[in-house]
mmCIF file of C-alpha atoms in Angstrom:
data_model
loop_
_atom_site.group_PDB
_atom_site.id
_atom_site.type_symbol
_atom_site.label_atom_id
_atom_site.label_comp_id
_atom_site.label_asym_id
_atom_site.label_seq_id
_atom_site.Cartn_x
_atom_site.Cartn_y
_atom_site.Cartn_z
ATOM 1 C CA MET A 1 0.000 0.000 0.000
ATOM 2 C CA ALA A 2 1.163 3.542 -0.813
ATOM 3 C CA THR A 3 2.072 6.075 1.810
ATOM 4 C CA PRO A 4 0.209 9.425 2.027
ATOM 5 C CA ALA A 5 3.293 11.251 0.691
ATOM 6 C CA GLN A 6 3.415 8.974 -2.360
ATOM 7 C CA LEU A 7 -0.322 9.450 -2.956
ATOM 8 C CA ALA A 8 0.058 13.225 -2.724
ATOM 9 C CA ASP A 9 2.975 13.113 -5.166
ATOM 10 C CA LEU A 10 0.999 10.952 -7.601
ATOM 11 C CA GLY A 11 -2.036 13.272 -7.304
ATOM 12 C CA ARG A 12 0.137 16.286 -8.098
ATOM 13 C CA LYS A 13 1.440 14.603 -11.243
ATOM 14 C CA ILE A 14 -2.033 13.548 -12.407
ATOM 15 C CA PHE A 15 -3.762 16.896 -11.742
ATOM 16 C CA GLN A 16 -0.717 19.000 -12.683
ATOM 17 C CA ARG A 17 -0.482 20.756 -9.342
ATOM 18 C CA LEU A 18 2.606 22.109 -7.664
ATOM 19 C CA PRO A 19 3.679 20.793 -4.281
ATOM 20 C CA GLN A 20 2.139 22.729 -1.412
ATOM 21 C CA ARG A 21 4.751 24.430 0.631
ATOM 22 C CA HIS A 22 3.740 26.899 3.272
ATOM 23 C CA THR A 23 5.420 29.806 1.484
ATOM 24 C CA ALA A 24 4.147 32.233 -1.118
ATOM 25 C CA SER A 25 5.274 31.131 -4.567
ATOM 26 C CA GLY A 26 3.483 33.544 -6.910
ATOM 27 C CA ASN A 27 1.813 30.730 -8.844
ATOM 28 C CA LYS A 28 -1.587 32.275 -8.219
ATOM 29 C CA VAL A 29 -0.550 35.400 -10.102
ATOM 30 C CA ILE A 30 1.173 33.498 -12.901
ATOM 31 C CA SER A 31 -1.797 31.218 -13.542
ATOM 32 C CA LYS A 32 -4.299 34.093 -13.934
ATOM 33 C CA GLN A 33 -5.540 35.070 -17.364
ATOM 34 C CA LEU A 34 -3.532 37.872 -18.990
ATOM 35 C CA LYS A 35 -5.101 41.352 -18.952
ATOM 36 C CA GLY A 36 -3.081 43.011 -21.720
ATOM 37 C CA ASP A 37 -5.723 42.940 -24.475
ATOM 38 C CA THR A 38 -8.414 44.224 -22.123
ATOM 39 C CA ILE A 39 -6.250 47.129 -20.989
ATOM 40 C CA VAL A 40 -5.235 48.036 -24.551
ATOM 41 C CA SER A 41 -8.869 48.044 -25.680
ATOM 42 C CA TRP A 42 -9.727 50.480 -22.864
ATOM 43 C CA PHE A 43 -7.458 53.259 -24.154
ATOM 44 C CA ASP A 44 -7.985 55.376 -27.265
ATOM 45 C CA LYS A 45 -6.432 54.561 -30.589
ATOM 46 C CA PRO A 46 -3.137 56.262 -31.465
ATOM 47 C CA LEU A 47 -3.422 59.878 -32.562
ATOM 48 C CA ALA A 48 -2.577 59.185 -36.220
ATOM 49 C CA LEU A 49 -5.499 56.771 -36.523
ATOM 50 C CA ARG A 50 -7.888 59.144 -34.723
ATOM 51 C CA LEU A 51 -6.952 61.986 -37.052
ATOM 52 C CA GLY A 52 -8.117 60.137 -40.118
ATOM 53 C CA GLY A 53 -5.225 58.032 -41.342
ATOM 54 C CA ASP A 54 -5.992 56.978 -44.930
ATOM 55 C CA ASP A 55 -9.704 57.818 -44.753
ATOM 56 C CA PRO A 56 -10.733 59.909 -47.822
ATOM 57 C CA SER A 57 -13.709 61.451 -46.008
ATOM 58 C CA PHE A 58 -11.308 62.793 -43.395
ATOM 59 C CA GLU A 59 -9.466 64.808 -46.033
ATOM 60 C CA ILE A 60 -12.765 66.327 -47.202
ATOM 61 C CA ASN A 61 -13.792 67.200 -43.642
ATOM 62 C CA ASN A 62 -10.368 68.685 -42.947
ATOM 63 C CA ALA A 63 -10.554 70.821 -46.104
ATOM 64 C CA GLU A 64 -13.972 72.123 -44.985
ATOM 65 C CA ARG A 65 -12.588 72.926 -41.547
ATOM 66 C CA VAL A 66 -9.630 74.822 -42.991
ATOM 67 C CA GLY A 67 -11.982 76.746 -45.289
ATOM 68 C CA ARG A 68 -14.194 77.733 -42.344
ATOM 69 C CA LEU A 69 -11.129 78.884 -40.396
ATOM 70 C CA ASP A 70 -10.013 81.052 -43.331
ATOM 71 C CA GLN A 71 -13.439 82.706 -43.458
ATOM 72 C CA MET A 72 -13.356 83.374 -39.726
ATOM 73 C CA LYS A 73 -9.834 84.836 -39.970
ATOM 74 C CA ARG A 74 -10.981 87.262 -42.655
ATOM 75 C CA ARG A 75 -13.809 88.423 -40.370
ATOM 76 C CA GLY A 76 -11.480 88.599 -37.348
ATOM 77 C CA LYS A 77 -13.363 85.959 -35.346
ATOM 78 C CA THR A 78 -10.583 83.481 -34.575
ATOM 79 C CA THR A 79 -8.795 83.091 -31.269
ATOM 80 C CA PRO A 80 -6.137 85.729 -30.558
ATOM 81 C CA LYS A 81 -2.458 84.874 -30.650
ATOM 82 C CA LYS A 82 -0.844 84.037 -27.364
ATOM 83 C CA GLY A 83 -0.358 87.197 -25.339
ATOM 84 C CA ALA A 84 -2.678 89.290 -27.515
ATOM 85 C CA GLY A 85 -5.910 88.967 -25.519
ATOM 86 C CA LYS A 86 -7.753 91.510 -23.354
ATOM 87 C CA ARG A 87 -5.884 90.644 -20.209
ATOM 88 C CA SER A 88 -2.428 91.357 -21.639
ATOM 89 C CA LYS A 89 -3.589 94.709 -23.002
ATOM 90 C CA LYS A 90 -4.791 95.707 -19.531
ATOM 91 C CA SER A 91 -1.385 95.191 -17.982
ATOM 92 C CA ARG A 92 0.263 97.378 -20.632
ATOM 93 C CA GLY A 93 -2.209 100.210 -20.077
ATOM 94 C CA ILE A 94 -3.691 99.952 -23.569
ATOM 95 C CA SER A 95 -7.130 98.830 -22.500
ATOM 96 C CA SER A 96 -10.109 100.694 -23.878
ATOM 97 C CA GLY A 97 -12.126 100.502 -20.676
ATOM 98 C CA GLY A 98 -11.664 102.429 -17.442
ATOM 99 C CA GLY A 99 -10.519 100.405 -14.491
ATOM 100 C CA GLY A 100 -7.013 100.570 -13.220
ATOM 101 C CA ARG A 101 -5.539 103.169 -10.920
ATOM 102 C CA ARG A 102 -4.939 106.746 -12.034
ATOM 103 C CA ARG A 103 -2.124 108.868 -10.734
ATOM 104 C CA VAL A 104 -3.105 112.359 -9.683
ATOM 105 C CA GLU A 105 -0.378 114.956 -10.042
ATOM 106 C CA GLY A 106 0.108 117.360 -7.174
ATOM 107 C CA ASP A 107 -1.795 117.113 -3.904
ATOM 108 C CA PHE A 108 0.930 115.210 -2.090
ATOM 109 C CA SER A 109 0.243 116.643 1.352
ATOM 110 C CA GLU A 110 1.774 114.813 4.250
ATOM 111 C CA ARG A 111 -0.426 112.837 6.494
ATOM 112 C CA SER A 112 -0.078 113.324 10.197
#
């Protein structure tokens, strides 16, 4: 008759199990299903593919967009260049509105 150790060894060979030691081996992590494809599918496609790639309709849409931008530029309705907005004009003292502090000449009497 076989001993319990021999039976355990035979069972491990039949069921393809590793011997049970009372230490962490990492086999649980290794035997899990891989997550790579799931993670890759979660994120967006690369930028080149999102921007049209070889799609002919993309080129048409892009041409329409560029045409619309040209029309807006001619009418002066596009976004200002960096540093050319209202806020930067205020700091230079060019603003058309009031606001800001005015210096009054004279009347510098001492306070007591």
